[in-house]
XYZ file of C-alpha atoms in Angstrom:
457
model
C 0.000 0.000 0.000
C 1.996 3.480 -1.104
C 2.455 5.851 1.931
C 0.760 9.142 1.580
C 3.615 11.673 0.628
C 3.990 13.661 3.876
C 3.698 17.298 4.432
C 6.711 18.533 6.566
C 8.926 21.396 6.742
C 12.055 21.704 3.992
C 14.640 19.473 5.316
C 17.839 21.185 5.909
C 20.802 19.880 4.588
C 22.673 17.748 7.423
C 19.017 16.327 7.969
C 18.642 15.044 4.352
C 21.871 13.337 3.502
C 22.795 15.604 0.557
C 26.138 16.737 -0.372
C 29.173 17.823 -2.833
C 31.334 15.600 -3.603
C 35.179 17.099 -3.337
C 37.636 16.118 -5.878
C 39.725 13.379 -5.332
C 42.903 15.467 -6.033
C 42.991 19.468 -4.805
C 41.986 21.710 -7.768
C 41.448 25.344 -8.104
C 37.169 25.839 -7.754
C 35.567 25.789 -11.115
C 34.417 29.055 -12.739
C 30.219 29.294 -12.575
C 28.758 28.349 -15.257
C 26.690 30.324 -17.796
C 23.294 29.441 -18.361
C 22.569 26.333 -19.855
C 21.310 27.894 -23.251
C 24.901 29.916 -23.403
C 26.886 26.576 -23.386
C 28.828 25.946 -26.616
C 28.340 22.612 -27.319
C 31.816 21.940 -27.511
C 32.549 22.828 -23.949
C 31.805 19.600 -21.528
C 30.040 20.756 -18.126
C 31.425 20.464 -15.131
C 30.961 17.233 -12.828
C 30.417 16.696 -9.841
C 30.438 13.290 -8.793
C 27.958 12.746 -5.744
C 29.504 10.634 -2.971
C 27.794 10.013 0.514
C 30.960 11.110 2.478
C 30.544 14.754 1.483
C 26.436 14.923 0.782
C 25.640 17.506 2.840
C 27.926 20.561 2.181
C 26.092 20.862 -1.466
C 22.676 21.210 -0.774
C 23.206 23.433 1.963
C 25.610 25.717 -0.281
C 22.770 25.733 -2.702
C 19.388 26.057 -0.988
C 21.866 29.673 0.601
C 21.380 30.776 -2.996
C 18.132 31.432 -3.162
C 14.792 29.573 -4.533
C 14.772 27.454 -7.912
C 14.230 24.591 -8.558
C 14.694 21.078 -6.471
C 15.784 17.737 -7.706
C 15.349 14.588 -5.285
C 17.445 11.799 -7.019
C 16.714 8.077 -5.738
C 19.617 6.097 -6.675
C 21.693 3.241 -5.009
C 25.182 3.771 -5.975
C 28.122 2.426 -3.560
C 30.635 2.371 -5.956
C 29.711 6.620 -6.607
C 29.383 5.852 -10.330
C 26.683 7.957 -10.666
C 27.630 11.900 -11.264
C 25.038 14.509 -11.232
C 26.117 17.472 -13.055
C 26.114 21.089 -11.701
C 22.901 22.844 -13.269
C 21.072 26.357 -13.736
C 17.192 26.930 -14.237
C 16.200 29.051 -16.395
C 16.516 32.204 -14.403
C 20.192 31.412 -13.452
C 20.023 29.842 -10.480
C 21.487 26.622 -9.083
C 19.326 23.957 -9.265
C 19.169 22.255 -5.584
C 19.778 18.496 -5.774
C 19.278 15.829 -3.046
C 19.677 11.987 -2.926
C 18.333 9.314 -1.453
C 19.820 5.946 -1.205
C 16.438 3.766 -1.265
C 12.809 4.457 -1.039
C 12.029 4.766 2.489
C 14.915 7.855 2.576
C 13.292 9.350 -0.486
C 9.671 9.517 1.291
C 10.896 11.607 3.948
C 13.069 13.899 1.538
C 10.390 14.211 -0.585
C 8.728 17.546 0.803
C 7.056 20.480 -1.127
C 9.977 21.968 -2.294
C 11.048 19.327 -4.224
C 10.142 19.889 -8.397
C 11.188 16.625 -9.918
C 12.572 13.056 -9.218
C 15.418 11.662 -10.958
C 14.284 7.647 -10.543
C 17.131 4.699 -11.301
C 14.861 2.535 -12.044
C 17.745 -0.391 -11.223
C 16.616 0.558 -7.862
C 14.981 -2.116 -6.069
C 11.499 -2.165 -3.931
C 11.380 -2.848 -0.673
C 9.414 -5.990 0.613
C 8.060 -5.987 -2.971
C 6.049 -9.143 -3.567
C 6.582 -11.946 -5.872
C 4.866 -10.088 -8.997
C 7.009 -6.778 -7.903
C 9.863 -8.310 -8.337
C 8.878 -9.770 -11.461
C 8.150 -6.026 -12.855
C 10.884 -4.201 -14.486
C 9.318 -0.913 -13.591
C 7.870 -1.960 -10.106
C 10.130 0.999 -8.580
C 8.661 3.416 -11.450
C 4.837 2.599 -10.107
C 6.048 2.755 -6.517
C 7.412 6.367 -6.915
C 4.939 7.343 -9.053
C 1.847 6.299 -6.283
C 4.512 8.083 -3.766
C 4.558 11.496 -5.706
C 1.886 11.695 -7.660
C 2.003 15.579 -7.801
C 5.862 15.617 -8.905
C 7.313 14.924 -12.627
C 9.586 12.100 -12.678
C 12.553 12.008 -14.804
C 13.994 7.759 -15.516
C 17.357 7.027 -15.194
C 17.774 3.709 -17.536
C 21.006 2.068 -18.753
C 22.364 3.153 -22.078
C 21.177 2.659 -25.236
C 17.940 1.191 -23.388
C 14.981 3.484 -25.369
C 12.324 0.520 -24.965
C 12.623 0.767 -21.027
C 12.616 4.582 -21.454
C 9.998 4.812 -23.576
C 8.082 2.189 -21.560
C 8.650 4.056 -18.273
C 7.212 7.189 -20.135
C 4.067 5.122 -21.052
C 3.843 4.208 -17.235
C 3.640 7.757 -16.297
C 7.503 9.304 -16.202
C 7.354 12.432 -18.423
C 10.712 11.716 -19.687
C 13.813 9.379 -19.638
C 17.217 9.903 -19.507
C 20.540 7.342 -20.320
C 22.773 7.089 -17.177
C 25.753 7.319 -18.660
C 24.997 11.317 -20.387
C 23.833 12.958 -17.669
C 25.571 16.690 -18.780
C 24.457 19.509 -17.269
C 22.686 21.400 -19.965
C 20.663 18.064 -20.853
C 19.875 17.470 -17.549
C 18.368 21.353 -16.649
C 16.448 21.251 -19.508
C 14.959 18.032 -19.098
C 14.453 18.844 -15.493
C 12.339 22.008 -16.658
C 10.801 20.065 -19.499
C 9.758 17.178 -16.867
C 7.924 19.890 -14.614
C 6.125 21.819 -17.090
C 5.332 18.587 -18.967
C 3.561 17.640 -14.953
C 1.875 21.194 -14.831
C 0.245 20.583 -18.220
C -0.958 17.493 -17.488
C -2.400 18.290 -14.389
C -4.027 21.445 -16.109
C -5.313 19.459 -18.776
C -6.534 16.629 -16.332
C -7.971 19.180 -14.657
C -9.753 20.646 -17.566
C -10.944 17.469 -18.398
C -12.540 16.765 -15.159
C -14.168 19.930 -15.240
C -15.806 19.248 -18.630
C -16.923 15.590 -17.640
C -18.550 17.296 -14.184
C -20.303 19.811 -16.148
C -21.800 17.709 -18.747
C -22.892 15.520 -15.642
C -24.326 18.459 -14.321
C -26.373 19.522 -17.895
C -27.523 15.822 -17.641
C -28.734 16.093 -14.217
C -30.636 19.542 -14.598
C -31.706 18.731 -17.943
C -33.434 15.569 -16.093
C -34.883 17.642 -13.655
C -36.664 20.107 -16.058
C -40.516 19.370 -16.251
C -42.400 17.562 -18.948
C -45.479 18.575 -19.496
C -48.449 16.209 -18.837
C -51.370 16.867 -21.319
C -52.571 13.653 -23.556
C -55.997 13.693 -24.104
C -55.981 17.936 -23.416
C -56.968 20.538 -26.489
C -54.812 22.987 -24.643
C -51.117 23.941 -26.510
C -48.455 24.507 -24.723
C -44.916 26.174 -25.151
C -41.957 27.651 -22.608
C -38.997 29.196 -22.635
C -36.496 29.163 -19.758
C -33.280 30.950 -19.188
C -31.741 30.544 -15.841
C -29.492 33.757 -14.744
C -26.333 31.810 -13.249
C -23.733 31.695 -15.696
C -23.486 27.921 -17.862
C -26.451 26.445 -16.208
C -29.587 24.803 -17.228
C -31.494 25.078 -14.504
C -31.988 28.337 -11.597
C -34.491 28.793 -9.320
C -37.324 29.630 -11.240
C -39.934 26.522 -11.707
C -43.070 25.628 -13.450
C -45.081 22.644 -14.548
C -48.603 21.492 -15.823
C -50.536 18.371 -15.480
C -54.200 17.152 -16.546
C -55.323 15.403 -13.971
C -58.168 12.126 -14.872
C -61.262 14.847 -14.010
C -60.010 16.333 -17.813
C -58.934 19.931 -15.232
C -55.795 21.293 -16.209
C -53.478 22.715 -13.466
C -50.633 24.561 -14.397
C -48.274 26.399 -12.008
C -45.038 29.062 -12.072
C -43.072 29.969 -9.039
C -40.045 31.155 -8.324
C -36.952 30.721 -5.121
C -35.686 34.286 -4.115
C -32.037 33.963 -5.543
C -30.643 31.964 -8.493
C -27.925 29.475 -7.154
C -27.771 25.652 -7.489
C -29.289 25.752 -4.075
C -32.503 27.828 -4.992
C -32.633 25.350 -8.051
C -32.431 22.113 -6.081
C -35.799 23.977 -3.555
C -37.211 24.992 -6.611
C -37.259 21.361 -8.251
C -38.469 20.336 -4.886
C -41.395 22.415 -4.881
C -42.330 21.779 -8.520
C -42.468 17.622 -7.937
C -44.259 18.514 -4.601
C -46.658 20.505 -6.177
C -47.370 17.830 -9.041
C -47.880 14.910 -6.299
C -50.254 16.856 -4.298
C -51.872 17.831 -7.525
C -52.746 14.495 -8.702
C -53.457 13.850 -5.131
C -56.480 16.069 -5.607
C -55.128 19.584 -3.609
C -55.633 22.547 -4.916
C -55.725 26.334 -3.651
C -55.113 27.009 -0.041
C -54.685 23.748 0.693
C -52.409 23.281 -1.705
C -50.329 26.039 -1.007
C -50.373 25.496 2.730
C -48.842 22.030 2.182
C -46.539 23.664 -0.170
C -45.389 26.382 2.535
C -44.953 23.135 4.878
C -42.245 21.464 2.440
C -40.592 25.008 1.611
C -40.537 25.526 5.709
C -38.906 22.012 6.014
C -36.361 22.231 2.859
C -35.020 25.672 2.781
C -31.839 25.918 4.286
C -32.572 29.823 5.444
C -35.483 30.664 7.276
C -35.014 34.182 5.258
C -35.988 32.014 1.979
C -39.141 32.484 0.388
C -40.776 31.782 -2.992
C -43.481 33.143 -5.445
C -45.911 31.325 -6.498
C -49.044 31.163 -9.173
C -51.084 28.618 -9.860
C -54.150 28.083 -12.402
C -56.314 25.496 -12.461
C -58.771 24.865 -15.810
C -62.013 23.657 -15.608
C -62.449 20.860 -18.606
C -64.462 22.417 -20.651
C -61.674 25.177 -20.621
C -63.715 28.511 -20.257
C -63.317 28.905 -16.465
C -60.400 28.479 -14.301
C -59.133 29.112 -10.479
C -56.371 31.296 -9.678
C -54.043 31.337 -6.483
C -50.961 34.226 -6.508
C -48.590 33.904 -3.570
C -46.577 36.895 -3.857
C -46.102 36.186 -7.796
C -47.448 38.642 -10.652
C -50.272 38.113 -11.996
C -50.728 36.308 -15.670
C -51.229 37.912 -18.833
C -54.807 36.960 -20.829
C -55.484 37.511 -24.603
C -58.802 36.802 -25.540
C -59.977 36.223 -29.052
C -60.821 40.157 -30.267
C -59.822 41.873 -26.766
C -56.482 43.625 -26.065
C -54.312 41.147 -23.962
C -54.451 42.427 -19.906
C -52.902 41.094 -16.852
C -55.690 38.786 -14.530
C -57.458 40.361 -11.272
C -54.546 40.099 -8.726
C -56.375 41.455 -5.785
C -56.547 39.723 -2.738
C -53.901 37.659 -3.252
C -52.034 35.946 -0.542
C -47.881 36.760 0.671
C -45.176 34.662 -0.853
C -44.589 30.956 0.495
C -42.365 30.830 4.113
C -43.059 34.263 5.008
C -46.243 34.054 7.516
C -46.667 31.002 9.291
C -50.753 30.559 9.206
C -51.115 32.673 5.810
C -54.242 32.226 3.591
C -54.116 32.111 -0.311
C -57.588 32.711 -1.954
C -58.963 31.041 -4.476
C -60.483 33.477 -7.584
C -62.956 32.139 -10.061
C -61.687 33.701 -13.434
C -63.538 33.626 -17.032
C -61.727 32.674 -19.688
C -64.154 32.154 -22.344
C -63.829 30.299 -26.100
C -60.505 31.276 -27.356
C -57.655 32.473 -25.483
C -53.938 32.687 -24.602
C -52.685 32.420 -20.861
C -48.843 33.436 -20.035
C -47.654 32.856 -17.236
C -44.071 34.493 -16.156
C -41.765 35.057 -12.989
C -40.377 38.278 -12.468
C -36.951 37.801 -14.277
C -38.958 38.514 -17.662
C -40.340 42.258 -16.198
C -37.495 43.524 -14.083
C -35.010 43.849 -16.593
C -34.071 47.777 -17.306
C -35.164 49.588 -20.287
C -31.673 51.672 -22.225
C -28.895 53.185 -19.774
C -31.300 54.617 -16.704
C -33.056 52.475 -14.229
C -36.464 52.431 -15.012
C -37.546 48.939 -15.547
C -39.985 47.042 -18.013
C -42.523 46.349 -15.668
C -45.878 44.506 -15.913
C -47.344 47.877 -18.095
C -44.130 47.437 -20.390
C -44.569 43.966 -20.482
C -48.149 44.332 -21.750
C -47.522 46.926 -24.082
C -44.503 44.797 -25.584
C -47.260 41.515 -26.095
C -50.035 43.487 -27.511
C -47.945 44.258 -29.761
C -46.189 40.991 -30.831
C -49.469 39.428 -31.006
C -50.855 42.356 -33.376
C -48.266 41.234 -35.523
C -49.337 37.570 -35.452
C -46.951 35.884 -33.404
C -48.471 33.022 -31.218
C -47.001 30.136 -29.322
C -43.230 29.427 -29.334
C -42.332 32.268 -32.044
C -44.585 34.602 -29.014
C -42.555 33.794 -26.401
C -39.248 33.513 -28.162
C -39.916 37.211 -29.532
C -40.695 38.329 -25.828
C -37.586 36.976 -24.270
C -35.624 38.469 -26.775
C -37.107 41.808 -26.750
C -36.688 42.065 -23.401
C -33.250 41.081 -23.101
C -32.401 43.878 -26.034
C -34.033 46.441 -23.952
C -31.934 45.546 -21.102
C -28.783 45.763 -23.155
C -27.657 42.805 -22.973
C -28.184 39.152 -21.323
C -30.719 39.445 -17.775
C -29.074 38.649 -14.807
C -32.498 36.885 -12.843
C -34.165 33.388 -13.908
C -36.476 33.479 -16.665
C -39.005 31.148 -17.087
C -42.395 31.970 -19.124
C -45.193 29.377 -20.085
C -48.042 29.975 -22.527
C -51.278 27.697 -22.887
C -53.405 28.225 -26.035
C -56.827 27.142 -26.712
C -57.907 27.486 -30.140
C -61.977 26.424 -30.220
């Protein structure tokens, strides 16, 4: 099981086993280099063979200059074949380097600081199983489930491309031979290796964020309402724009049913605020009022049970919602109307001007009063007509660069004329939504939801 890659301080120097390695004969100290990109190629760098005798005088001479980049290499090398160059990022500075001997040393060097890991992978696993040992690249998978966060850099034999480019497949984001390990190939790689991580993260990142948010357009789109009318005369059409930014759904709601009497009940309401938590009440609400609706509520009753589930679901006792419901007899020339707080629909009757229904008397806005009342109004419809009903995203959008707003008089105005001009069902309400949001200059920052039921005869 891989050890969770522990979050301590920066591990000074004489703690972490690093080191320079001194010459084996005296020698005047070597010039600094240029950076990498200034190197002729002609010119070898300078080594520095690592040896565990002098480990910690270079990584505390180097983490005194200032902070770069860090390289943790994991390599077993008694013999002190192994030389790690000296090396420059790309703003100049000395890239800090420390070594661990085995795996259990590398977990506790391996700290935040630390960029990239330069992995033998001749190194061998600890207690690795039967199959482990079996695996060529069992130390590649055991680092890699170790650091996930960190780019890895492999450090195969030479000439061996098919273990390189294997390790790369496992997850390494590059490999390197052991025996060319120069300075400038090394810093670049080294840089390579860590943006190579960063892009990959971003990208997995990215990708998770698109596979959430089409999860999220399925789930809303699921949760939108489908309108239940067989055997009604009655047309219906909506449009529904929620004001959060990339969502499907807000917390404006609406729905319509025909129950087995032949009645038609439809219903528009609205959560104050548009978040995915106002959505989620409002979709709570909407199947609440459908169940109690085929249940055979209606009016204060209704909406009393409705206040009850709002009361009960709301996660703020400051949260309220609007509400408007109409219920149509069956032979579709008389209906009931209940307004909680909500504005009242807009009528057009067949050779009349289109007007807003009587909205007096109407009760508050669900989960404000405890023992409220919601009245019940007989309306007349009569032969032919067309009933919109709207929440208050579609008439509180501003008209030009002042603050005055549409409002329910605007509104009107706007659908008496649209429907002089012959528009009627979707093409009505599509022309509506989009007049509106030209006259507020630009997309509406509230819910929008608007419904329109048609009967022709």
């Amino acid at each position: 099981m891989p050890v969770p890659i522990p979050r301590q301080r920066a591990i000074p120097a004489a703690e972490g086993g690093q080191a320079h390695a001194l010459p084996t004969t005296p020698a005047p100290a070597p010039a600094p280099l240029p950076a990498p990109e200034a190197v002729p190629a002609s010119v070898e760098p300078v080594r520095t063979p690592v040896s565990k005798d002098t480990r910690d005088t270079r990584d505390t001479d180097q983490q005194t200059s200032g902070p770069g980049l860090s390289l943790l290499v994991i390599e077993d090398d008694p013999v002190g074949s192994l030389s790690v160059p000296q090396m420059l990022d790309s703003a100049g500075k000395p890239i800090r380097v420390r070594t661990a001997r085995n795996l259990t040393e590398a977990e506790r060097l391996l700290t935040d600081d630390v960029h990239c890991i330069l992995l033998d992978l001749t190194l061998a696993v600890p207690a690795a199983s039967p199959e482990e040992e079996e695996d060529e690249l069992a130390t590649l998978k055991h680092v890699l489930r170790l650091a996930p966060r960190h780019a890895v850099l492999a450090l195969t034999a030479s000439g061996d491309t098919e273990g390189g480019a294997e390790a790369v497949r496992v997850g390494a984001q590059d490999y390197l031979f052991r025996d060319e390990l120069d300075g400038r190939l090394l810093s670049r790689a080294i840089r390579y290796a860590v943006e190579r991580k960063r892009a990959d993260a971003a990208q997995r990142q990215l990708t998770e964020s698109r596979l959430r948010a089409q999860e999220n357009a399925r789930l809303e789109r699921g949760l939108l309402p489908t309108p239940l009318l067989d055997g009604s005369p009655l047309r219906f059409a909506a449009r529904y724009r929620p004001g959060r930014s990339r969502a499907l759904l807000g917390g404006d709601f609406y729905d319509t049913v025909r129950t087995p009497d032949g009645s038609v009940h439809v219903m528009i309401g609205d959560v104050c605020g548009h978040g995915p938590d106002e959505a989620a009440l409002g979709v709570e609400l909407r199947i609440a009022w459908r169940t109690l609706t085929f249940a055979g509520l209606c009016g204060d009753e209704l909406l009393g049970t409705l206040q009850k589930v709002l009361e009960h679901e709301r996660a703020d006792d400051e949260i309220f919602a609007t509400l408007c419901t109409v219920d149509i007899a069956p032979d579709g020339r008389r209906a009931g109307l209940c307004l909680a707080g909500h504005p009242a629909p807009l009528i057009a009757r067949d050779g009349r001007l289109a007007e807003l229904l009587p909205y007096e008397n109407n009760g508050p806005a669900l989960g404000l009063l405890p023992n409220a009342r919601w009245p019940r109004r007989q309306v007349e419809l009569g032969g032919k007509w067309s009933l919109m009903l709207y929440t208050d995203g579609l008439i509180e959008g501003r008209i030009g660069q002042g603050n005055q707003r549409l409002g329910q008089d605007g509104m009107v105005e706007m659908l008496r004329r649209q429907i002089a001009a012959g528009l009627r069902g979707d093409e009505l309400l599509e022309a509506a939504v989009n007049e509106v949001r030209e006259l507020n200059g630009g997309d509406l920052t509230d819910d929008v939801a608007v419904l329109l039921l048609d009967r022709d005869r």
